[in-house]
Amino acid sequence: MASTSSHLLHISSLRRVLLRTPEKSSNLLVHRREEPPPSRYARRRQRFQSLTVKVSEEAGENNPVEVQEKVSIQSDDSSRVTEPGFPEFPTKNLNKQVALVSTIAAIGLFLSSRLDLGVSLNDLSAAALPYEEALSNGKPTVVEFYADWCEVCRELAPDLYKVEQQYKDQVNFVMLNVDNTKWEQELDEFGVEGIPHFAFLDKSGNEEGNVVGRLPTKYFLENVKALAQGEESIPHARVIGEYSSTESRKAHQVVDPRSHG
């Protein structure tokens, strides 16, 4: 009987211990080490790792595709970083090359459009007929009064040269320099007050009209064409544009009486 009581007491003590253990364990404080928040680099690496896995799955490759997070490009004059998927910005060297090519192209275009600048007033004067000969050969005549210092005269020379070359077999072209005192009578006769002054004469030497100053080439061309075709009148009989005044004349005497310059 005493043995049974002892056994029950032992079981009761063991039960009491077992019941107390959870209570004590529940009161225990569990200290966990708090992990720091992921850094910007870690987050970016996770993002690119996810991108790598995604690309690999879509491509169906066994090995993952390596995606560089940043690509550093070193140049002679600068260093820059480009992100994948973004266009590459031009460098200073590239900008200089583009500017140089553009400049060369612009110069080439300008020169190609102004190749006729090689034609000068001296060239026109050398190709012109003497005034007396033009009045006696039975052809219509264009008389240009000009001066070497006349900017408008020099500017129009290339375009006039083209027209003269086109009609030189049908029309006489005469150049009279207003600085030459030899042409004082002609200056008064044609009423020249500004240059360039173009007088258009028929086959008999009668003036049909005149054009003065800077004007579109078509005025000169259409008048010359009318003379070449023997029309009774010219389409532009009296037109005045920007001109240089003859008051700026630098009159001088030319020794050679045959000179029309």
mmCIF file of C-alpha atoms in Angstrom:
data_model
loop_
_atom_site.group_PDB
_atom_site.id
_atom_site.type_symbol
_atom_site.label_atom_id
_atom_site.label_comp_id
_atom_site.label_asym_id
_atom_site.label_seq_id
_atom_site.Cartn_x
_atom_site.Cartn_y
_atom_site.Cartn_z
ATOM 1 C CA MET A 1 0.000 0.000 0.000
ATOM 2 C CA ALA A 2 2.854 2.302 0.842
ATOM 3 C CA SER A 3 4.471 1.431 -2.462
ATOM 4 C CA THR A 4 1.399 2.484 -4.374
ATOM 5 C CA SER A 5 1.261 5.837 -2.621
ATOM 6 C CA SER A 6 4.901 6.462 -3.391
ATOM 7 C CA HIS A 7 4.326 5.688 -7.011
ATOM 8 C CA LEU A 8 1.382 8.079 -7.252
ATOM 9 C CA LEU A 9 3.402 10.816 -5.598
ATOM 10 C CA HIS A 10 6.162 10.360 -8.120
ATOM 11 C CA ILE A 11 3.709 10.577 -11.015
ATOM 12 C CA SER A 12 2.145 13.710 -9.535
ATOM 13 C CA SER A 13 5.558 15.368 -9.213
ATOM 14 C CA LEU A 14 6.469 14.463 -12.761
ATOM 15 C CA ARG A 15 3.156 15.820 -14.030
ATOM 16 C CA ARG A 16 3.722 19.050 -12.122
ATOM 17 C CA VAL A 17 7.125 19.447 -13.788
ATOM 18 C CA LEU A 18 5.715 18.759 -17.215
ATOM 19 C CA LEU A 19 2.958 21.261 -16.718
ATOM 20 C CA ARG A 20 5.312 23.967 -15.547
ATOM 21 C CA THR A 21 7.786 23.603 -18.411
ATOM 22 C CA PRO A 22 5.570 25.214 -21.069
ATOM 23 C CA GLU A 23 4.793 28.072 -18.739
ATOM 24 C CA LYS A 24 8.448 28.776 -18.221
ATOM 25 C CA SER A 25 9.232 28.315 -21.872
ATOM 26 C CA SER A 26 6.437 30.680 -22.814
ATOM 27 C CA ASN A 27 7.999 33.347 -20.635
ATOM 28 C CA LEU A 28 11.358 33.023 -22.276
ATOM 29 C CA LEU A 29 12.325 36.003 -24.457
ATOM 30 C CA VAL A 30 13.512 35.038 -27.900
ATOM 31 C CA HIS A 31 16.108 37.495 -29.187
ATOM 32 C CA ARG A 32 16.314 37.589 -32.966
ATOM 33 C CA ARG A 33 18.883 39.552 -34.879
ATOM 34 C CA GLU A 34 17.181 42.131 -37.029
ATOM 35 C CA GLU A 35 18.411 42.098 -40.594
ATOM 36 C CA PRO A 36 19.311 45.525 -42.049
ATOM 37 C CA PRO A 37 17.221 46.700 -45.038
ATOM 38 C CA PRO A 38 18.682 45.716 -48.386
ATOM 39 C CA SER A 39 20.966 48.326 -49.930
ATOM 40 C CA ARG A 40 20.354 50.032 -53.272
ATOM 41 C CA TYR A 41 22.968 47.807 -54.873
ATOM 42 C CA ALA A 42 21.318 44.671 -53.475
ATOM 43 C CA ARG A 43 17.892 45.738 -54.701
ATOM 44 C CA ARG A 44 19.275 46.543 -58.120
ATOM 45 C CA ARG A 45 21.117 43.209 -58.226
ATOM 46 C CA GLN A 46 17.927 41.372 -57.288
ATOM 47 C CA ARG A 47 16.083 43.217 -60.056
ATOM 48 C CA PHE A 48 18.668 42.284 -62.663
ATOM 49 C CA GLN A 49 18.817 38.718 -61.392
ATOM 50 C CA SER A 50 15.070 38.531 -61.898
ATOM 51 C CA LEU A 51 15.555 39.981 -65.364
ATOM 52 C CA THR A 52 18.244 37.386 -66.067
ATOM 53 C CA VAL A 53 15.967 34.532 -65.042
ATOM 54 C CA LYS A 54 13.103 35.953 -67.076
ATOM 55 C CA VAL A 55 15.231 36.361 -70.188
ATOM 56 C CA SER A 56 16.638 32.879 -69.768
ATOM 57 C CA GLU A 57 13.177 31.362 -69.485
ATOM 58 C CA GLU A 58 11.904 33.226 -72.548
ATOM 59 C CA ALA A 59 14.961 32.304 -74.608
ATOM 60 C CA GLY A 60 14.710 28.669 -73.524
ATOM 61 C CA GLU A 61 18.425 28.496 -72.715
ATOM 62 C CA ASN A 62 19.926 26.223 -70.090
ATOM 63 C CA ASN A 63 22.527 28.749 -69.023
ATOM 64 C CA PRO A 64 21.362 32.068 -67.661
ATOM 65 C CA VAL A 65 21.973 35.136 -69.770
ATOM 66 C CA GLU A 66 24.480 37.463 -68.224
ATOM 67 C CA VAL A 67 23.101 40.991 -68.012
ATOM 68 C CA GLN A 68 25.570 43.716 -67.187
ATOM 69 C CA GLU A 69 24.141 46.101 -64.719
ATOM 70 C CA LYS A 70 26.157 49.041 -66.004
ATOM 71 C CA VAL A 71 28.408 49.590 -68.947
ATOM 72 C CA SER A 72 31.189 52.083 -68.428
ATOM 73 C CA ILE A 73 32.530 53.630 -71.633
ATOM 74 C CA GLN A 74 35.764 55.580 -71.443
ATOM 75 C CA SER A 75 36.565 58.174 -74.081
ATOM 76 C CA ASP A 76 39.476 60.506 -74.646
ATOM 77 C CA ASP A 77 37.745 63.554 -73.259
ATOM 78 C CA SER A 78 35.020 62.211 -70.963
ATOM 79 C CA SER A 79 33.720 59.142 -69.114
ATOM 80 C CA ARG A 80 30.089 58.266 -68.947
ATOM 81 C CA VAL A 81 27.803 55.457 -67.856
ATOM 82 C CA THR A 82 24.944 54.144 -69.926
ATOM 83 C CA GLU A 83 22.098 51.989 -68.713
ATOM 84 C CA PRO A 84 21.038 48.965 -70.752
ATOM 85 C CA GLY A 85 18.128 49.743 -73.027
ATOM 86 C CA PHE A 86 18.868 53.480 -73.235
ATOM 87 C CA PRO A 87 20.359 55.168 -76.346
ATOM 88 C CA GLU A 88 23.980 56.161 -76.195
ATOM 89 C CA PHE A 89 24.572 59.905 -75.975
ATOM 90 C CA PRO A 90 27.032 61.439 -78.464
ATOM 91 C CA THR A 91 30.476 62.341 -77.219
ATOM 92 C CA LYS A 92 32.251 65.638 -77.696
ATOM 93 C CA ASN A 93 34.436 64.108 -80.371
ATOM 94 C CA LEU A 94 31.370 62.935 -82.278
ATOM 95 C CA ASN A 95 29.827 66.402 -82.034
ATOM 96 C CA LYS A 96 33.015 67.939 -83.398
ATOM 97 C CA GLN A 97 33.058 65.508 -86.303
ATOM 98 C CA VAL A 98 29.421 66.229 -87.145
ATOM 99 C CA ALA A 99 30.066 69.982 -86.997
ATOM 100 C CA LEU A 100 33.107 69.636 -89.263
ATOM 101 C CA VAL A 101 31.231 67.568 -91.840
ATOM 102 C CA SER A 102 28.321 70.026 -91.795
ATOM 103 C CA THR A 103 30.675 72.968 -92.315
ATOM 104 C CA ILE A 104 32.426 71.275 -95.239
ATOM 105 C CA ALA A 105 29.077 70.387 -96.808
ATOM 106 C CA ALA A 106 27.827 73.984 -96.437
ATOM 107 C CA ILE A 107 30.991 75.380 -98.017
ATOM 108 C CA GLY A 108 30.755 72.891 -100.868
ATOM 109 C CA LEU A 109 27.118 73.813 -101.502
ATOM 110 C CA PHE A 110 27.933 77.511 -101.483
ATOM 111 C CA LEU A 111 30.849 77.114 -103.875
ATOM 112 C CA SER A 112 28.870 74.877 -106.206
ATOM 113 C CA SER A 113 26.148 77.524 -106.462
ATOM 114 C CA ARG A 114 28.653 80.320 -106.999
ATOM 115 C CA LEU A 115 31.091 78.761 -109.465
ATOM 116 C CA ASP A 116 30.358 81.504 -111.959
ATOM 117 C CA LEU A 117 31.931 84.082 -109.646
ATOM 118 C CA GLY A 118 35.058 83.573 -111.772
ATOM 119 C CA VAL A 119 33.408 85.733 -114.446
ATOM 120 C CA SER A 120 34.337 89.375 -113.912
ATOM 121 C CA LEU A 121 33.540 92.707 -115.520
ATOM 122 C CA ASN A 122 36.884 92.521 -117.277
ATOM 123 C CA ASP A 123 35.801 89.264 -118.899
ATOM 124 C CA LEU A 124 32.579 90.831 -120.134
ATOM 125 C CA SER A 125 34.418 93.891 -121.387
ATOM 126 C CA ALA A 126 36.990 91.769 -123.229
ATOM 127 C CA ALA A 127 34.218 89.793 -124.991
ATOM 128 C CA ALA A 128 32.197 92.911 -125.889
ATOM 129 C CA LEU A 129 32.134 94.485 -129.346
ATOM 130 C CA PRO A 130 33.342 98.043 -129.948
ATOM 131 C CA TYR A 131 30.425 100.458 -129.918
ATOM 132 C CA GLU A 132 30.979 101.714 -133.486
ATOM 133 C CA GLU A 133 31.127 98.168 -134.887
ATOM 134 C CA ALA A 134 27.933 97.151 -133.110
ATOM 135 C CA LEU A 135 26.016 100.045 -134.663
ATOM 136 C CA SER A 136 27.103 99.117 -138.183
ATOM 137 C CA ASN A 137 26.695 95.327 -138.443
ATOM 138 C CA GLY A 138 22.876 95.274 -138.741
ATOM 139 C CA LYS A 139 22.198 93.388 -135.504
ATOM 140 C CA PRO A 140 20.271 94.533 -132.439
ATOM 141 C CA THR A 141 22.494 95.737 -129.624
ATOM 142 C CA VAL A 142 22.580 95.802 -125.834
ATOM 143 C CA VAL A 143 24.739 98.578 -124.393
ATOM 144 C CA GLU A 144 25.778 98.274 -120.754
ATOM 145 C CA PHE A 145 27.095 101.332 -118.925
ATOM 146 C CA TYR A 146 29.185 100.166 -115.964
ATOM 147 C CA ALA A 147 32.151 100.971 -113.711
ATOM 148 C CA ASP A 148 34.761 98.801 -112.000
ATOM 149 C CA TRP A 149 33.776 100.183 -108.575
ATOM 150 C CA CYS A 150 30.066 99.358 -109.086
ATOM 151 C CA GLU A 151 29.120 96.516 -106.724
ATOM 152 C CA VAL A 152 25.832 95.788 -108.493
ATOM 153 C CA CYS A 153 27.673 95.557 -111.827
ATOM 154 C CA ARG A 154 30.114 92.996 -110.428
ATOM 155 C CA GLU A 155 27.300 91.036 -108.815
ATOM 156 C CA LEU A 156 25.301 90.714 -112.047
ATOM 157 C CA ALA A 157 28.279 89.838 -114.236
ATOM 158 C CA PRO A 158 28.058 86.004 -113.953
ATOM 159 C CA ASP A 159 24.342 85.866 -114.843
ATOM 160 C CA LEU A 160 24.714 88.359 -117.684
ATOM 161 C CA TYR A 161 27.597 86.351 -119.069
ATOM 162 C CA LYS A 162 25.348 83.281 -119.407
ATOM 163 C CA VAL A 163 22.757 85.251 -121.363
ATOM 164 C CA GLU A 164 25.370 86.846 -123.597
ATOM 165 C CA GLN A 165 26.927 83.481 -124.405
ATOM 166 C CA GLN A 166 23.490 82.191 -125.375
ATOM 167 C CA TYR A 167 22.657 85.074 -127.762
ATOM 168 C CA LYS A 168 26.085 86.360 -128.828
ATOM 169 C CA ASP A 169 25.522 85.277 -132.454
ATOM 170 C CA GLN A 170 22.227 87.158 -132.746
ATOM 171 C CA VAL A 171 22.734 90.241 -130.565
ATOM 172 C CA ASN A 172 25.650 92.642 -130.075
ATOM 173 C CA PHE A 173 26.814 93.236 -126.509
ATOM 174 C CA VAL A 174 28.702 96.453 -125.796
ATOM 175 C CA MET A 175 30.345 97.574 -122.526
ATOM 176 C CA LEU A 176 30.937 101.298 -121.893
ATOM 177 C CA ASN A 177 32.816 102.382 -118.773
ATOM 178 C CA VAL A 178 31.261 105.557 -117.351
ATOM 179 C CA ASP A 179 34.640 106.589 -115.917
ATOM 180 C CA ASN A 180 35.949 106.963 -119.454
ATOM 181 C CA THR A 181 35.375 110.542 -120.600
ATOM 182 C CA LYS A 182 35.186 109.254 -124.169
ATOM 183 C CA TRP A 183 31.571 108.313 -123.544
ATOM 184 C CA GLU A 184 30.311 111.619 -122.216
ATOM 185 C CA GLN A 185 28.068 112.116 -125.265
ATOM 186 C CA GLU A 186 26.555 108.610 -124.928
ATOM 187 C CA LEU A 187 25.931 109.181 -121.216
ATOM 188 C CA ASP A 188 23.875 112.266 -122.070
ATOM 189 C CA GLU A 189 22.208 110.654 -125.073
ATOM 190 C CA PHE A 190 20.924 107.648 -123.095
ATOM 191 C CA GLY A 191 20.276 109.658 -119.919
ATOM 192 C CA VAL A 192 22.529 107.520 -117.728
ATOM 193 C CA GLU A 193 22.224 108.522 -114.075
ATOM 194 C CA GLY A 194 22.698 105.160 -112.416
ATOM 195 C CA ILE A 195 24.581 101.974 -113.220
ATOM 196 C CA PRO A 196 24.395 99.330 -114.380
ATOM 197 C CA HIS A 197 22.341 100.867 -117.185
ATOM 198 C CA PHE A 198 21.288 98.577 -120.042
ATOM 199 C CA ALA A 199 20.069 100.204 -123.263
ATOM 200 C CA PHE A 200 18.311 97.911 -125.767
ATOM 201 C CA LEU A 201 18.716 99.009 -129.413
ATOM 202 C CA ASP A 202 17.039 97.608 -132.515
ATOM 203 C CA LYS A 203 18.853 96.788 -135.762
ATOM 204 C CA SER A 204 18.794 100.443 -136.776
ATOM 205 C CA GLY A 205 20.327 101.608 -133.472
ATOM 206 C CA ASN A 206 17.099 103.078 -132.074
ATOM 207 C CA GLU A 207 16.543 102.600 -128.359
ATOM 208 C CA GLU A 208 13.511 100.486 -127.494
ATOM 209 C CA GLY A 209 13.900 100.739 -123.733
ATOM 210 C CA ASN A 210 16.290 100.394 -120.828
ATOM 211 C CA VAL A 211 16.730 98.555 -117.553
ATOM 212 C CA VAL A 212 18.641 100.099 -114.658
ATOM 213 C CA GLY A 213 20.097 98.574 -111.471
ATOM 214 C CA ARG A 214 19.781 95.231 -109.718
ATOM 215 C CA LEU A 215 16.821 93.273 -111.054
ATOM 216 C CA PRO A 216 16.003 89.598 -111.607
ATOM 217 C CA THR A 217 17.913 88.122 -114.533
ATOM 218 C CA LYS A 218 14.665 87.357 -116.341
ATOM 219 C CA TYR A 219 14.187 91.070 -117.171
ATOM 220 C CA PHE A 220 17.476 91.137 -119.034
ATOM 221 C CA LEU A 221 16.934 87.710 -120.598
ATOM 222 C CA GLU A 222 13.426 88.448 -121.871
ATOM 223 C CA ASN A 223 14.497 91.750 -123.425
ATOM 224 C CA VAL A 224 17.484 90.148 -125.156
ATOM 225 C CA LYS A 225 15.265 87.340 -126.431
ATOM 226 C CA ALA A 226 12.806 89.866 -127.884
ATOM 227 C CA LEU A 227 15.652 91.632 -129.715
ATOM 228 C CA ALA A 228 16.983 88.343 -131.077
ATOM 229 C CA GLN A 229 13.538 87.390 -132.404
ATOM 230 C CA GLY A 230 13.071 90.789 -134.040
ATOM 231 C CA GLU A 231 9.991 91.735 -132.054
ATOM 232 C CA GLU A 232 8.702 95.287 -132.390
ATOM 233 C CA SER A 233 9.078 96.040 -128.681
ATOM 234 C CA ILE A 234 10.707 94.603 -125.595
ATOM 235 C CA PRO A 235 8.632 93.384 -122.614
ATOM 236 C CA HIS A 236 10.490 95.524 -120.065
ATOM 237 C CA ALA A 237 11.009 98.959 -121.599
ATOM 238 C CA ARG A 238 11.573 100.971 -118.422
ATOM 239 C CA VAL A 239 12.453 99.200 -115.187
ATOM 240 C CA ILE A 240 14.604 100.564 -112.368
ATOM 241 C CA GLY A 241 16.097 98.652 -109.460
ATOM 242 C CA GLU A 242 18.833 99.323 -106.946
ATOM 243 C CA TYR A 243 21.739 101.059 -108.677
ATOM 244 C CA SER A 244 24.957 102.988 -108.107
ATOM 245 C CA SER A 245 24.833 106.695 -108.855
ATOM 246 C CA THR A 246 27.057 108.065 -111.605
ATOM 247 C CA GLU A 247 27.935 110.945 -109.273
ATOM 248 C CA SER A 248 30.622 108.616 -107.926
ATOM 249 C CA ARG A 249 32.346 108.556 -111.314
ATOM 250 C CA LYS A 250 36.122 108.623 -111.413
ATOM 251 C CA ALA A 251 36.437 110.228 -114.809
ATOM 252 C CA HIS A 252 39.659 109.708 -116.715
ATOM 253 C CA GLN A 253 40.843 110.031 -120.288
ATOM 254 C CA VAL A 254 41.695 106.874 -122.214
ATOM 255 C CA VAL A 255 44.512 107.261 -124.719
ATOM 256 C CA ASP A 256 43.348 104.538 -127.112
ATOM 257 C CA PRO A 257 40.354 105.987 -129.009
ATOM 258 C CA ARG A 258 39.170 102.468 -129.902
ATOM 259 C CA SER A 259 38.898 101.446 -126.246
ATOM 260 C CA HIS A 260 35.359 100.832 -125.079
ATOM 261 C CA GLY A 261 36.420 100.323 -121.487
#
